[in-house]
mmCIF file of C-alpha atoms in Angstrom:
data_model
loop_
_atom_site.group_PDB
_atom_site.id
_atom_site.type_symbol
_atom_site.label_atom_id
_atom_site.label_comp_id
_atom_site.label_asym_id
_atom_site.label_seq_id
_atom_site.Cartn_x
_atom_site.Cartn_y
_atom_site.Cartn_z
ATOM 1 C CA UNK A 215 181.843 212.401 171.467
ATOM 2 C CA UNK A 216 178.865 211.211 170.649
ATOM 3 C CA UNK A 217 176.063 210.262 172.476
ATOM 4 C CA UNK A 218 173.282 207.576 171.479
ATOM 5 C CA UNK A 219 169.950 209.573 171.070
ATOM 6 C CA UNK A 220 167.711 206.904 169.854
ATOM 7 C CA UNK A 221 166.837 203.197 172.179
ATOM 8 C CA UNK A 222 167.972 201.792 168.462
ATOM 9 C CA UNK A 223 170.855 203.575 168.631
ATOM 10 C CA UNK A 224 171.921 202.842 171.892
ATOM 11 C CA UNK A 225 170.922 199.295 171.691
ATOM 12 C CA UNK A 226 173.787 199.239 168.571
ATOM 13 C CA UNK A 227 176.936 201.113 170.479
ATOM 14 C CA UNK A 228 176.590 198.425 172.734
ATOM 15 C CA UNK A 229 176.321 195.473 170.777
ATOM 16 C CA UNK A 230 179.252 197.362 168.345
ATOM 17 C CA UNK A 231 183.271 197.325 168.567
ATOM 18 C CA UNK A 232 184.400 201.041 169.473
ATOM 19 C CA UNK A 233 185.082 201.650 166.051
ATOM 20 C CA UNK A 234 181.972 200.969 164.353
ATOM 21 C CA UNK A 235 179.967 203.722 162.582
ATOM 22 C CA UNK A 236 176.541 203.664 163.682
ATOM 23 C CA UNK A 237 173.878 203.796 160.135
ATOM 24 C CA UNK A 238 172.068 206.864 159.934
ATOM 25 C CA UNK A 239 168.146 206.165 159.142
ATOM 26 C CA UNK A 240 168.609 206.687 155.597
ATOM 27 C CA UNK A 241 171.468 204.746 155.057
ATOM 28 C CA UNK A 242 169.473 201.644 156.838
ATOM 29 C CA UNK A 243 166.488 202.710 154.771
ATOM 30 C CA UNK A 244 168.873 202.176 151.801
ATOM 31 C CA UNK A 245 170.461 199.078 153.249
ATOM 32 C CA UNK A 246 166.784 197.871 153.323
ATOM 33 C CA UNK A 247 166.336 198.343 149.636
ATOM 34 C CA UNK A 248 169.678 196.990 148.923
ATOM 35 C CA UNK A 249 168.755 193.523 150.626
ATOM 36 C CA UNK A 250 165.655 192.991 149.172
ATOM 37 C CA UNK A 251 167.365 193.629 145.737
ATOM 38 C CA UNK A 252 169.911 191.074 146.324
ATOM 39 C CA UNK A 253 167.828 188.771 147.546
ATOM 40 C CA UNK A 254 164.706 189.004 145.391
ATOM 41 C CA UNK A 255 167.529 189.749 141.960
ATOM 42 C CA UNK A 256 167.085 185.586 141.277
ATOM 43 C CA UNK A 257 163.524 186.546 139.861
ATOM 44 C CA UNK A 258 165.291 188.582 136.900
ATOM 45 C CA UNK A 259 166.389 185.422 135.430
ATOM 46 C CA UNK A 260 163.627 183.696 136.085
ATOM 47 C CA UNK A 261 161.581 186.143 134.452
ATOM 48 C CA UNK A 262 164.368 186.214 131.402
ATOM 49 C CA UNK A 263 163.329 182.186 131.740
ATOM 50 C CA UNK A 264 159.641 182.923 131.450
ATOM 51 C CA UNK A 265 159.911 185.435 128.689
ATOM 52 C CA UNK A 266 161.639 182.912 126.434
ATOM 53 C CA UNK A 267 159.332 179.701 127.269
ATOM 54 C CA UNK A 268 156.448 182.137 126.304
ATOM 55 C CA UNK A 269 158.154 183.160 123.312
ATOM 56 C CA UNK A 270 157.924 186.682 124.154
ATOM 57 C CA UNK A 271 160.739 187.954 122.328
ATOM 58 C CA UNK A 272 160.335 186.162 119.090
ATOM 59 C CA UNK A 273 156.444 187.429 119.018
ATOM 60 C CA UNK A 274 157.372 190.844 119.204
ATOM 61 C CA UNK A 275 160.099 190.120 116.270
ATOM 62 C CA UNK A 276 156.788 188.520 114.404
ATOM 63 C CA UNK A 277 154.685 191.457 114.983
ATOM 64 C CA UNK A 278 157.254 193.752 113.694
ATOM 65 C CA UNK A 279 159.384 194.231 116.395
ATOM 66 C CA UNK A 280 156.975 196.228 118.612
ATOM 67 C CA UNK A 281 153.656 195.141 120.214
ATOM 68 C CA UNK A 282 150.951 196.103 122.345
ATOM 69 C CA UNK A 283 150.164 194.405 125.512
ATOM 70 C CA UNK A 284 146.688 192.971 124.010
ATOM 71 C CA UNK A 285 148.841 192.175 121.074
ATOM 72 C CA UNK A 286 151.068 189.893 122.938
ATOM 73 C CA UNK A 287 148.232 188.473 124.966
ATOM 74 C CA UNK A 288 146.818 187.284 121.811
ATOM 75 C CA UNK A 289 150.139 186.327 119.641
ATOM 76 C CA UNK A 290 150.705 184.065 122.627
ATOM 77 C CA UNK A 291 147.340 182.433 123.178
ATOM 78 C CA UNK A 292 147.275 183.643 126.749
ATOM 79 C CA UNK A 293 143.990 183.577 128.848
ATOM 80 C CA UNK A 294 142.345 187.264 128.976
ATOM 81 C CA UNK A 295 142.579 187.149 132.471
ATOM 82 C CA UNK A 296 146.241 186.822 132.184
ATOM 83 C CA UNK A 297 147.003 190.238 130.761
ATOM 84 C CA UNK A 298 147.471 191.947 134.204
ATOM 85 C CA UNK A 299 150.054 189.812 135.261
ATOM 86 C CA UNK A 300 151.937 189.785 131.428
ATOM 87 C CA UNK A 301 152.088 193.376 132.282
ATOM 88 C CA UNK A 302 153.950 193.284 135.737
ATOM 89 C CA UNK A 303 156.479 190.639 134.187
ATOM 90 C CA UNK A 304 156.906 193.083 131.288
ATOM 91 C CA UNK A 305 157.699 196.507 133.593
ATOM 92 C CA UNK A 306 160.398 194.136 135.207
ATOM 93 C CA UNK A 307 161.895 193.014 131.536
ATOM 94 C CA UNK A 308 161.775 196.732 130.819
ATOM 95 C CA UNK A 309 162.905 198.342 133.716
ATOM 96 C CA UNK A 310 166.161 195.512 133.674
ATOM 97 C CA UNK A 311 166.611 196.406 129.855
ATOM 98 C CA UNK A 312 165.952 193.377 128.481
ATOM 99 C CA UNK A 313 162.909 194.996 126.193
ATOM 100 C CA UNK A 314 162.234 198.933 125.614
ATOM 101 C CA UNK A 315 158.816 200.451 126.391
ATOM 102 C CA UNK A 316 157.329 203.815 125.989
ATOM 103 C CA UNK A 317 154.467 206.072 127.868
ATOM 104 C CA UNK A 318 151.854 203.872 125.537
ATOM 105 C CA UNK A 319 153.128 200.310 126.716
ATOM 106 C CA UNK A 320 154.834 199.322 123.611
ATOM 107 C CA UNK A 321 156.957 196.814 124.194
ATOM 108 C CA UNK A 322 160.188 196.709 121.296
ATOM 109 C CA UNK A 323 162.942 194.648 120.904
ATOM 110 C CA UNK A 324 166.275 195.514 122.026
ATOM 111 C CA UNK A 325 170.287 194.119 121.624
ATOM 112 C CA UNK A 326 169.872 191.607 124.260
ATOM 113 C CA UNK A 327 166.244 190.773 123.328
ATOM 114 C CA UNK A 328 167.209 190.142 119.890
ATOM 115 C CA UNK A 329 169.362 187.578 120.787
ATOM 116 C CA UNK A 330 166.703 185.742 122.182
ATOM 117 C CA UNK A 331 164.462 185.389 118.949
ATOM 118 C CA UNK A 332 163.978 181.938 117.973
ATOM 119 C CA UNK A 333 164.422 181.122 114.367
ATOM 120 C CA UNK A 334 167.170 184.203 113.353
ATOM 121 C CA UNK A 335 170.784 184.457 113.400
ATOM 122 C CA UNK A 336 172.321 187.906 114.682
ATOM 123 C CA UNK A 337 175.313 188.740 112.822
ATOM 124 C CA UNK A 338 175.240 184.858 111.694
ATOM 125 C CA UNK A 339 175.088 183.789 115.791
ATOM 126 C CA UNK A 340 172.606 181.359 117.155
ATOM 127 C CA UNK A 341 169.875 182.604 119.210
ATOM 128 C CA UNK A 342 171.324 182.070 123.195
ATOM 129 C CA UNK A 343 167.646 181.280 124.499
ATOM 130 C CA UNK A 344 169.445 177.771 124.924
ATOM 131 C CA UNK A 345 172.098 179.572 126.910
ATOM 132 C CA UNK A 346 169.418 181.071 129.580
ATOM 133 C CA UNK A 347 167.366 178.469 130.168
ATOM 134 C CA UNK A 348 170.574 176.372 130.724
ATOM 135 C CA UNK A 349 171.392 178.671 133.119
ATOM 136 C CA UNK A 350 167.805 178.942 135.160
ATOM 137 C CA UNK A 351 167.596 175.200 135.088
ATOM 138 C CA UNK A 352 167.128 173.194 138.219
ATOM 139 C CA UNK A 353 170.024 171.531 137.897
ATOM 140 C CA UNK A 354 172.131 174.762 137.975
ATOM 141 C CA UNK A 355 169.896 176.164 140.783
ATOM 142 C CA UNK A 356 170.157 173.291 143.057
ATOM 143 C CA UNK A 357 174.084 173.648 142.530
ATOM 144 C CA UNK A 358 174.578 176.825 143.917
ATOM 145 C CA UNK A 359 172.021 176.559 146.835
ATOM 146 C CA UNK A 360 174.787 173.420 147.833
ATOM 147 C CA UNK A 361 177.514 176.080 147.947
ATOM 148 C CA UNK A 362 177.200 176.448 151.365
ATOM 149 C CA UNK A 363 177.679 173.038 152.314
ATOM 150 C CA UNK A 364 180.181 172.086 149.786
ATOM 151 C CA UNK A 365 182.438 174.804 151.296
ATOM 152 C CA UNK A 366 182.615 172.959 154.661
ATOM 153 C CA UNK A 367 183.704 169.631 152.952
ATOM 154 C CA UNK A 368 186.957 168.813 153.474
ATOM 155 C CA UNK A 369 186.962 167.070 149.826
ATOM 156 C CA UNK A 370 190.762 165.316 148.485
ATOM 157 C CA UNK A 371 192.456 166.860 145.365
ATOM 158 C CA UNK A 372 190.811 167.303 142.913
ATOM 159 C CA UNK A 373 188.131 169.033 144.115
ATOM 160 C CA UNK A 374 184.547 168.618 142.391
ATOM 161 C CA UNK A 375 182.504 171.078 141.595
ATOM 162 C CA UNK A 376 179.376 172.070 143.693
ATOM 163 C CA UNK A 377 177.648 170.669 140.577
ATOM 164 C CA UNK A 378 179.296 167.693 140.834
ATOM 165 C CA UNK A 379 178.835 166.847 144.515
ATOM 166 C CA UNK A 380 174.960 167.912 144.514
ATOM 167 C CA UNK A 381 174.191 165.871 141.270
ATOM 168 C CA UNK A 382 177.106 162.943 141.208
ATOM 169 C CA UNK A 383 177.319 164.311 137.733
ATOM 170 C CA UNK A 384 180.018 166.463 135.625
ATOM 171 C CA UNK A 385 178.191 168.604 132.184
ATOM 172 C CA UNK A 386 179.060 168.099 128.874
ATOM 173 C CA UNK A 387 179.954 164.602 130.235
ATOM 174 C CA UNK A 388 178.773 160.901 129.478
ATOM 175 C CA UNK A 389 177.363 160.808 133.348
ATOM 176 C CA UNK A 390 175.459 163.854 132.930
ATOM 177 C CA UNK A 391 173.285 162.374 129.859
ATOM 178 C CA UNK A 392 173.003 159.258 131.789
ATOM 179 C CA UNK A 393 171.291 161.327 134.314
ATOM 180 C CA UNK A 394 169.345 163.721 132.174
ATOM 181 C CA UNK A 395 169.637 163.108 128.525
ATOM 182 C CA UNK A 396 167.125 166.270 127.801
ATOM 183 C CA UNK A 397 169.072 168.491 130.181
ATOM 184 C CA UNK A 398 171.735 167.262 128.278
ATOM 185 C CA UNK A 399 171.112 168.424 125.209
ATOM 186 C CA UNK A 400 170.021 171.261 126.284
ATOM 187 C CA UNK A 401 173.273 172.308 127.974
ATOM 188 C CA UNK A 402 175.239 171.155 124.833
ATOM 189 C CA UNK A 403 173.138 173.756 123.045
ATOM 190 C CA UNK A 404 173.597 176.352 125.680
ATOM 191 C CA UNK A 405 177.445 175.450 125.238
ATOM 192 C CA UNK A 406 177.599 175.886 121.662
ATOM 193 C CA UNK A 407 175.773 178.866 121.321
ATOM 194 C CA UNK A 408 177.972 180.486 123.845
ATOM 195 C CA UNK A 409 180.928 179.540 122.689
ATOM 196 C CA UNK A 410 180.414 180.521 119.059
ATOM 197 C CA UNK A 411 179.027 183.971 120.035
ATOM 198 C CA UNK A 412 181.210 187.139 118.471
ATOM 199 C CA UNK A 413 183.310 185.514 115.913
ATOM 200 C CA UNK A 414 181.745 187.697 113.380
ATOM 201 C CA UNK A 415 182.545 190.389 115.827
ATOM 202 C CA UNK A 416 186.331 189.218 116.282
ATOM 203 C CA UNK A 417 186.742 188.964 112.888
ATOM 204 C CA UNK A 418 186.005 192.378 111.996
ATOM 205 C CA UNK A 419 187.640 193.909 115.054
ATOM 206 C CA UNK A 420 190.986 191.996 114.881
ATOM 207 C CA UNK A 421 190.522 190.860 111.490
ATOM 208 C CA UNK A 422 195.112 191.390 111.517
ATOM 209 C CA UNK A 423 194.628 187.908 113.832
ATOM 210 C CA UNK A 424 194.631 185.945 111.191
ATOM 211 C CA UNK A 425 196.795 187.639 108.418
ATOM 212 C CA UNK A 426 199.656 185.662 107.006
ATOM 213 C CA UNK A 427 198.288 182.313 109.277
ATOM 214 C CA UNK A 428 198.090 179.327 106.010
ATOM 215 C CA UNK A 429 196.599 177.030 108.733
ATOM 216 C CA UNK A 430 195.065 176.596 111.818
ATOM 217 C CA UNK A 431 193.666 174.416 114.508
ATOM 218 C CA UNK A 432 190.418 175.166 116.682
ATOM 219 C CA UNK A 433 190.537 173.061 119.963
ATOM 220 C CA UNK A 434 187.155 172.278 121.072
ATOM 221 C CA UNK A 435 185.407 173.281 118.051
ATOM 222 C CA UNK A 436 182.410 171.455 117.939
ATOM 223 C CA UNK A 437 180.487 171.584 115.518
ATOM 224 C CA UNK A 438 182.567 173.967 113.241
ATOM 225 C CA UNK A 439 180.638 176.988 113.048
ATOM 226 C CA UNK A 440 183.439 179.156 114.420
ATOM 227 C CA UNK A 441 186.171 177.149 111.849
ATOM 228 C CA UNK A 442 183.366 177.883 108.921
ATOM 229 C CA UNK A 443 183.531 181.572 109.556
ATOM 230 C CA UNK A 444 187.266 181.922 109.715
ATOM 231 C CA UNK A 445 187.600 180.122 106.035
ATOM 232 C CA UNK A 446 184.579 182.066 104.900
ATOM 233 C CA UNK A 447 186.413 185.007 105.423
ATOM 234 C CA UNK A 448 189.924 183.435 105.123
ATOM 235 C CA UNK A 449 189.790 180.608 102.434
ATOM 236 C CA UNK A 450 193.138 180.132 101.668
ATOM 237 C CA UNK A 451 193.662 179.037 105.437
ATOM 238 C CA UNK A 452 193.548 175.262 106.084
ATOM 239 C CA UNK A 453 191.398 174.326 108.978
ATOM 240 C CA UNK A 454 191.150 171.640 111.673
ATOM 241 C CA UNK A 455 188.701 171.288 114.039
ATOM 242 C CA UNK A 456 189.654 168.858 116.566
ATOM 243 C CA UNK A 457 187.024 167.698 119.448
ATOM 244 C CA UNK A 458 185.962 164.338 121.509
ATOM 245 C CA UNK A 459 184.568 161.381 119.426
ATOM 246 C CA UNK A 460 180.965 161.647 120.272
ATOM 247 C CA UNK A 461 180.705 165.876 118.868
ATOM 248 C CA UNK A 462 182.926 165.363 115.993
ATOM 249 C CA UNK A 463 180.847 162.260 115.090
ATOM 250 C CA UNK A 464 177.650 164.551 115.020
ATOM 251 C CA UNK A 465 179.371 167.351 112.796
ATOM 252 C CA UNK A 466 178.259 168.150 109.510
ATOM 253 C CA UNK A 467 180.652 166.930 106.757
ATOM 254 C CA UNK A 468 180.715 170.296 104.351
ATOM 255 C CA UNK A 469 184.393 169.582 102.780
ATOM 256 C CA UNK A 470 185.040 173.568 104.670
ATOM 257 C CA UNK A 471 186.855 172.019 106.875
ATOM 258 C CA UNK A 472 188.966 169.265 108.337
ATOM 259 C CA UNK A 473 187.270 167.423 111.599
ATOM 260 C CA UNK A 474 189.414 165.654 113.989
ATOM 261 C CA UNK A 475 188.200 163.205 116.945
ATOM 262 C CA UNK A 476 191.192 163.537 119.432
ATOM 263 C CA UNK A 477 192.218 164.931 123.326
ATOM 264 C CA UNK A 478 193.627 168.049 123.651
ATOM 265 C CA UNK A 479 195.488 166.976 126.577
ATOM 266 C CA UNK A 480 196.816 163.951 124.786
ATOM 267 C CA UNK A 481 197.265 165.606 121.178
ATOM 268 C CA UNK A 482 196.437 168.662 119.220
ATOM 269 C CA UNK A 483 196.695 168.488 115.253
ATOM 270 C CA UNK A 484 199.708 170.480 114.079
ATOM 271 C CA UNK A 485 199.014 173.820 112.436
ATOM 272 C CA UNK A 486 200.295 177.656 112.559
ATOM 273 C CA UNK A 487 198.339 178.250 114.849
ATOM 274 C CA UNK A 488 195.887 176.770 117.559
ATOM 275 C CA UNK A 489 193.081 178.737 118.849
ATOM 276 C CA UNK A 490 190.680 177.788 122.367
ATOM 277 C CA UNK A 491 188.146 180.027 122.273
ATOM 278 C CA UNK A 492 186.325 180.132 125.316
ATOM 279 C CA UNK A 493 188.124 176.565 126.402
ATOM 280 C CA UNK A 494 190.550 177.104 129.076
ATOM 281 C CA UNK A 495 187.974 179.171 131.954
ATOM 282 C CA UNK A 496 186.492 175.566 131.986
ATOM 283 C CA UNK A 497 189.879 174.019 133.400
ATOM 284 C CA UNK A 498 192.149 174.771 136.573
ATOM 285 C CA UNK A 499 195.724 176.043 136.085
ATOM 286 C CA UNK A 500 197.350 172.464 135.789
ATOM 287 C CA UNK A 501 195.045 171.417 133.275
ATOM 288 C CA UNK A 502 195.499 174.752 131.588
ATOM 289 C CA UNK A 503 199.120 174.517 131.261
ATOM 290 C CA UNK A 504 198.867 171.064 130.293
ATOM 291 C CA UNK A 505 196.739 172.127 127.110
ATOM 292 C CA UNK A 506 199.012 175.022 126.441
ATOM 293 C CA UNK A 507 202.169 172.727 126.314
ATOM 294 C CA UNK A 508 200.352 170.212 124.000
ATOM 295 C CA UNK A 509 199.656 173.479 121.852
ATOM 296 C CA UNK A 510 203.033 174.542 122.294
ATOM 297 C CA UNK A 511 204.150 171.411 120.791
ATOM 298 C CA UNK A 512 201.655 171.365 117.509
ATOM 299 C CA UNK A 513 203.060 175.023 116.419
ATOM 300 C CA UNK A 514 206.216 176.341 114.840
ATOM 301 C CA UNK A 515 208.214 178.604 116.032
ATOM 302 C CA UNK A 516 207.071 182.718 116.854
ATOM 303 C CA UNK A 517 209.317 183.286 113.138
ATOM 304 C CA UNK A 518 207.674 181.217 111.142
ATOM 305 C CA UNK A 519 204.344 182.497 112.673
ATOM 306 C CA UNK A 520 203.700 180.064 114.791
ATOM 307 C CA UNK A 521 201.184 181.127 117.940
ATOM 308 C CA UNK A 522 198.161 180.054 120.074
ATOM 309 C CA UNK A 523 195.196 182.847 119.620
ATOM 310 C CA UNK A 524 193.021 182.413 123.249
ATOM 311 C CA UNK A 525 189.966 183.855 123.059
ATOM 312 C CA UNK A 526 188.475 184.180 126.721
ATOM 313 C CA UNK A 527 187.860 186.126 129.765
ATOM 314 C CA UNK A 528 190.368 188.803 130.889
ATOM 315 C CA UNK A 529 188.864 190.084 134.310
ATOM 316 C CA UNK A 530 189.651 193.610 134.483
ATOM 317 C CA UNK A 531 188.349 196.030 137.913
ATOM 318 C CA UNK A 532 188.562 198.792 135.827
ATOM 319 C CA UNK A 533 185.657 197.757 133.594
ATOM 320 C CA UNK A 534 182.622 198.989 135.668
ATOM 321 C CA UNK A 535 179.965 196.906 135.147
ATOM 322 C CA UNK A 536 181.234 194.480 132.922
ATOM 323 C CA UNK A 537 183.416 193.616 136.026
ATOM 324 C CA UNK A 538 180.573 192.435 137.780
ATOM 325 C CA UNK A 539 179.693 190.228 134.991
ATOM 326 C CA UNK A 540 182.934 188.735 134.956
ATOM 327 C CA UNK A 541 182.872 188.330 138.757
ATOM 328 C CA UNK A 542 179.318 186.539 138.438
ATOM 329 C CA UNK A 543 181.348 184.501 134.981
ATOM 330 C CA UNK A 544 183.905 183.570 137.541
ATOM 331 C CA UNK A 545 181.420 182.235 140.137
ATOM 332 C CA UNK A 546 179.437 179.937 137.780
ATOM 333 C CA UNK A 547 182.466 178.454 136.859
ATOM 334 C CA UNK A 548 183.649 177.768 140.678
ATOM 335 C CA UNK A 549 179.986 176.383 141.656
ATOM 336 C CA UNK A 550 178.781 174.493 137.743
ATOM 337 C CA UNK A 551 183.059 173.355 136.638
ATOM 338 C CA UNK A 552 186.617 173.041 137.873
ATOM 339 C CA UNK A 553 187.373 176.236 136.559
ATOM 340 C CA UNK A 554 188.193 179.801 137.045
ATOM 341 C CA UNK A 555 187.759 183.400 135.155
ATOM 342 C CA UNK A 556 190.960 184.894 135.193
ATOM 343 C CA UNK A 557 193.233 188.580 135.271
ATOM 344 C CA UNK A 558 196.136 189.083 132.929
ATOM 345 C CA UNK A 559 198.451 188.396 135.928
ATOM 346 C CA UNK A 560 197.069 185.081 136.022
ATOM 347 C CA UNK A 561 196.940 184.920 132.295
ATOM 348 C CA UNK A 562 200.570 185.558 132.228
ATOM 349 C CA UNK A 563 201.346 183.439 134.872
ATOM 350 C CA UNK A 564 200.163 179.982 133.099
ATOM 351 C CA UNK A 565 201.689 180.773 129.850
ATOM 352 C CA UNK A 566 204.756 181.357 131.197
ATOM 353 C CA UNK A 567 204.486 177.769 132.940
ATOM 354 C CA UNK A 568 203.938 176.442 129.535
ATOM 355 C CA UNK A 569 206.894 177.159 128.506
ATOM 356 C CA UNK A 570 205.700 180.047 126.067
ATOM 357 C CA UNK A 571 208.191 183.105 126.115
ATOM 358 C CA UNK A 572 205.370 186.051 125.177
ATOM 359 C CA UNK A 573 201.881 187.112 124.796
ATOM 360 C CA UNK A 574 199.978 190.130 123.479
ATOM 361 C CA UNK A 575 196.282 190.889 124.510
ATOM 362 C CA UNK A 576 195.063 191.743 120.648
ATOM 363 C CA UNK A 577 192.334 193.431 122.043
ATOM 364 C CA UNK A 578 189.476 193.632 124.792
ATOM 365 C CA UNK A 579 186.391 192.878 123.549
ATOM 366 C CA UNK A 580 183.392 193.698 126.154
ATOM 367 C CA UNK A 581 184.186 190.853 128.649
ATOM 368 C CA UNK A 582 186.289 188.840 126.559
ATOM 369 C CA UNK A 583 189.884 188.946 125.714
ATOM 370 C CA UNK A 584 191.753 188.419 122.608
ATOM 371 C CA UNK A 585 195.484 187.009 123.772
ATOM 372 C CA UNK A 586 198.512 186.164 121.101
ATOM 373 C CA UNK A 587 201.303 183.704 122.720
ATOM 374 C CA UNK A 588 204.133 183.274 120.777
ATOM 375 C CA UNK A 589 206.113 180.359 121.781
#
């Protein structure tokens, strides 16, 4: 059996249930490391949130896609005296991948970085700077530090969000411009450019999604960018693009296609096929299968082609890291909305409430699903 050898040691057995392993030194050196990690890991995005409000990633783009620290210090109009510290926040945006460097401290562009270039589209996407600093903002901070307390609130049906209760506000809704028409727009931006993300991607990759379809209807479309694409490549299919009053209002009117102010949960345009693409994590499961049974009534039946195409989050263990980001997907939507990220058993489980007889997951695209149901 064995015997405590240390005062630290002992001092643990007897402060520990029988069963407890005791840490070796190393593994409470690495515990160490681990906590400081976690707890320090909310300066990566704020040093993502830095990067982009000094326009780091579009310089280097403007200087050729690979600069110098002295040539950053001066594209930027920083102070001299600055440079030492530019050069600490770039080893963190290096070592966390979100620039390359070399032995010479050239700082280049890379995948994510590129998305973060003001000014150019990446495979015809928006930049997602909008995205991050929607993310980093105070209002989204302040949120999750509630968490705590919002847990311990015994709060009637429906439950708010933490966002809600800390702020007396809901996003993308009248009360939240009334509170902060900049943040506003700014998370409306952050919205669209995350929701139109890929569709270049998904049309490439499952480019038999839309074969045969002669129209279609995109709930929550906004603007139309994701509609535009799919005629672009598709022009013989018709389609709508159905959204609240106030976004259609602000669409652009390019005759490509057909905007409709409406309420998914009241109405959905009929067509061959409706599509929510990134929609339905934002809602709970009632809501959810309320939407899907308004979409189940605008389509024909599965042999004359009728289906809804969902393009969301499919949380899957088995992805690695990816998993992680879904988990961390699935946690901004418990603390900022009323919704939920969600596994193909759950997926599964709210069509079949719908009254939808099948599905087919299309494909798995990083994080994202692509799901057929077939009424």
């Amino acid at each position: 059996q064995h015997q405590p050898h240390s005062k630290r040691e002992k001092a643990m057995a007897d402060k520990s249930s029988p069963m407890m392993t005791i840490p070796t030194d190393a593994e409470l050196i690495q515990a160490q490391a681990d906590l400081w990690r976690h707890c320090l890991s909310y300066l990566t995005p704020m040093a993502l949130r830095c990067a982009i409000q000094l326009g780091i990633p579009t310089a280097i783009h403007r200087l050729g896609g690979a600069a110098s620290l002295p040539d950053l210090v001066t594209a930027l109009s920083l102070p001299p005296s600055k440079a030492p510290f530019l050069s600490r926040l770039l080893q963190l945006l290096s070592t966390t991948g979100v620039l390359a460097s070399n032995e010479a401290r050239i700082y280049s562009l890379v995948p994510l970085s590129y998305l973060l270039v003001d000014g150019i589209l990446v495979d015809g996407d928006a930049s997602q700077a909008a995205l991050v600093l929607c993310l980093t903002s105070r209002y989204h901070m302040e949120a999750a530090m509630g968490l705590a307390d919002w847990f311990k609130k015994d709060i009637a049906q429906p439950v708010p969000s933490p966002f809600e209760d800390v702020h007396g506000a809901t996003l993308f809704e009248e009360s939240m411009t009334v509170l902060d028409p900049e943040s506003d727009k700014l998370f409306n931006e952050a919205l669209a450019a995350h929701d139109h993300m890929g569709i270049g991607t998904i049309l490439r990759e499952c480019h038999g999604l839309f074969n045969g379809l002669q129209s279609l209807t995109d709930c929550c479309g906004g603007d139309g960018t994701t509609a535009r694409a799919i005629v672009k490549a598709f022009p013989h299919i018709k389609c709508n693009v159905l959204d609240l009053p106030r976004v259609i209002n602000k669409a652009p009117s390019d005759g490509l296609v057909n905007y409709i102010a409406g309420d998914m949960f009241h109405s959905i345009p009929p067509a061959q096929a409706v599509m929510l693409k990134l929609v339905l994590h934002f809602w709970g499961d009632e809501d959810c299968i309320n939407i899907l049974a308004q979409c189940k009534k605008a389509i024909p039946s599965r042999e004359a082609g009728g289906k809804v195409i969902i393009i969301d989050i499919v949380v899957d263990s088995s992805l690695g890291q990816m998993f992680e980001t879904q988990l961390l997907m699935d946690m901004a939507m418990m603390v900022y909305t009323r919704g939920r990220q969600r596994d193909e058993n759950d997926w599964s489980s709210i069509f079949a409430k719908a009254g939808f007889s099948d599905y087919k997951i299309v494909k798995k695209l990083g994080v994202r699903g692509v799901i057929e149901v077939y009424p």
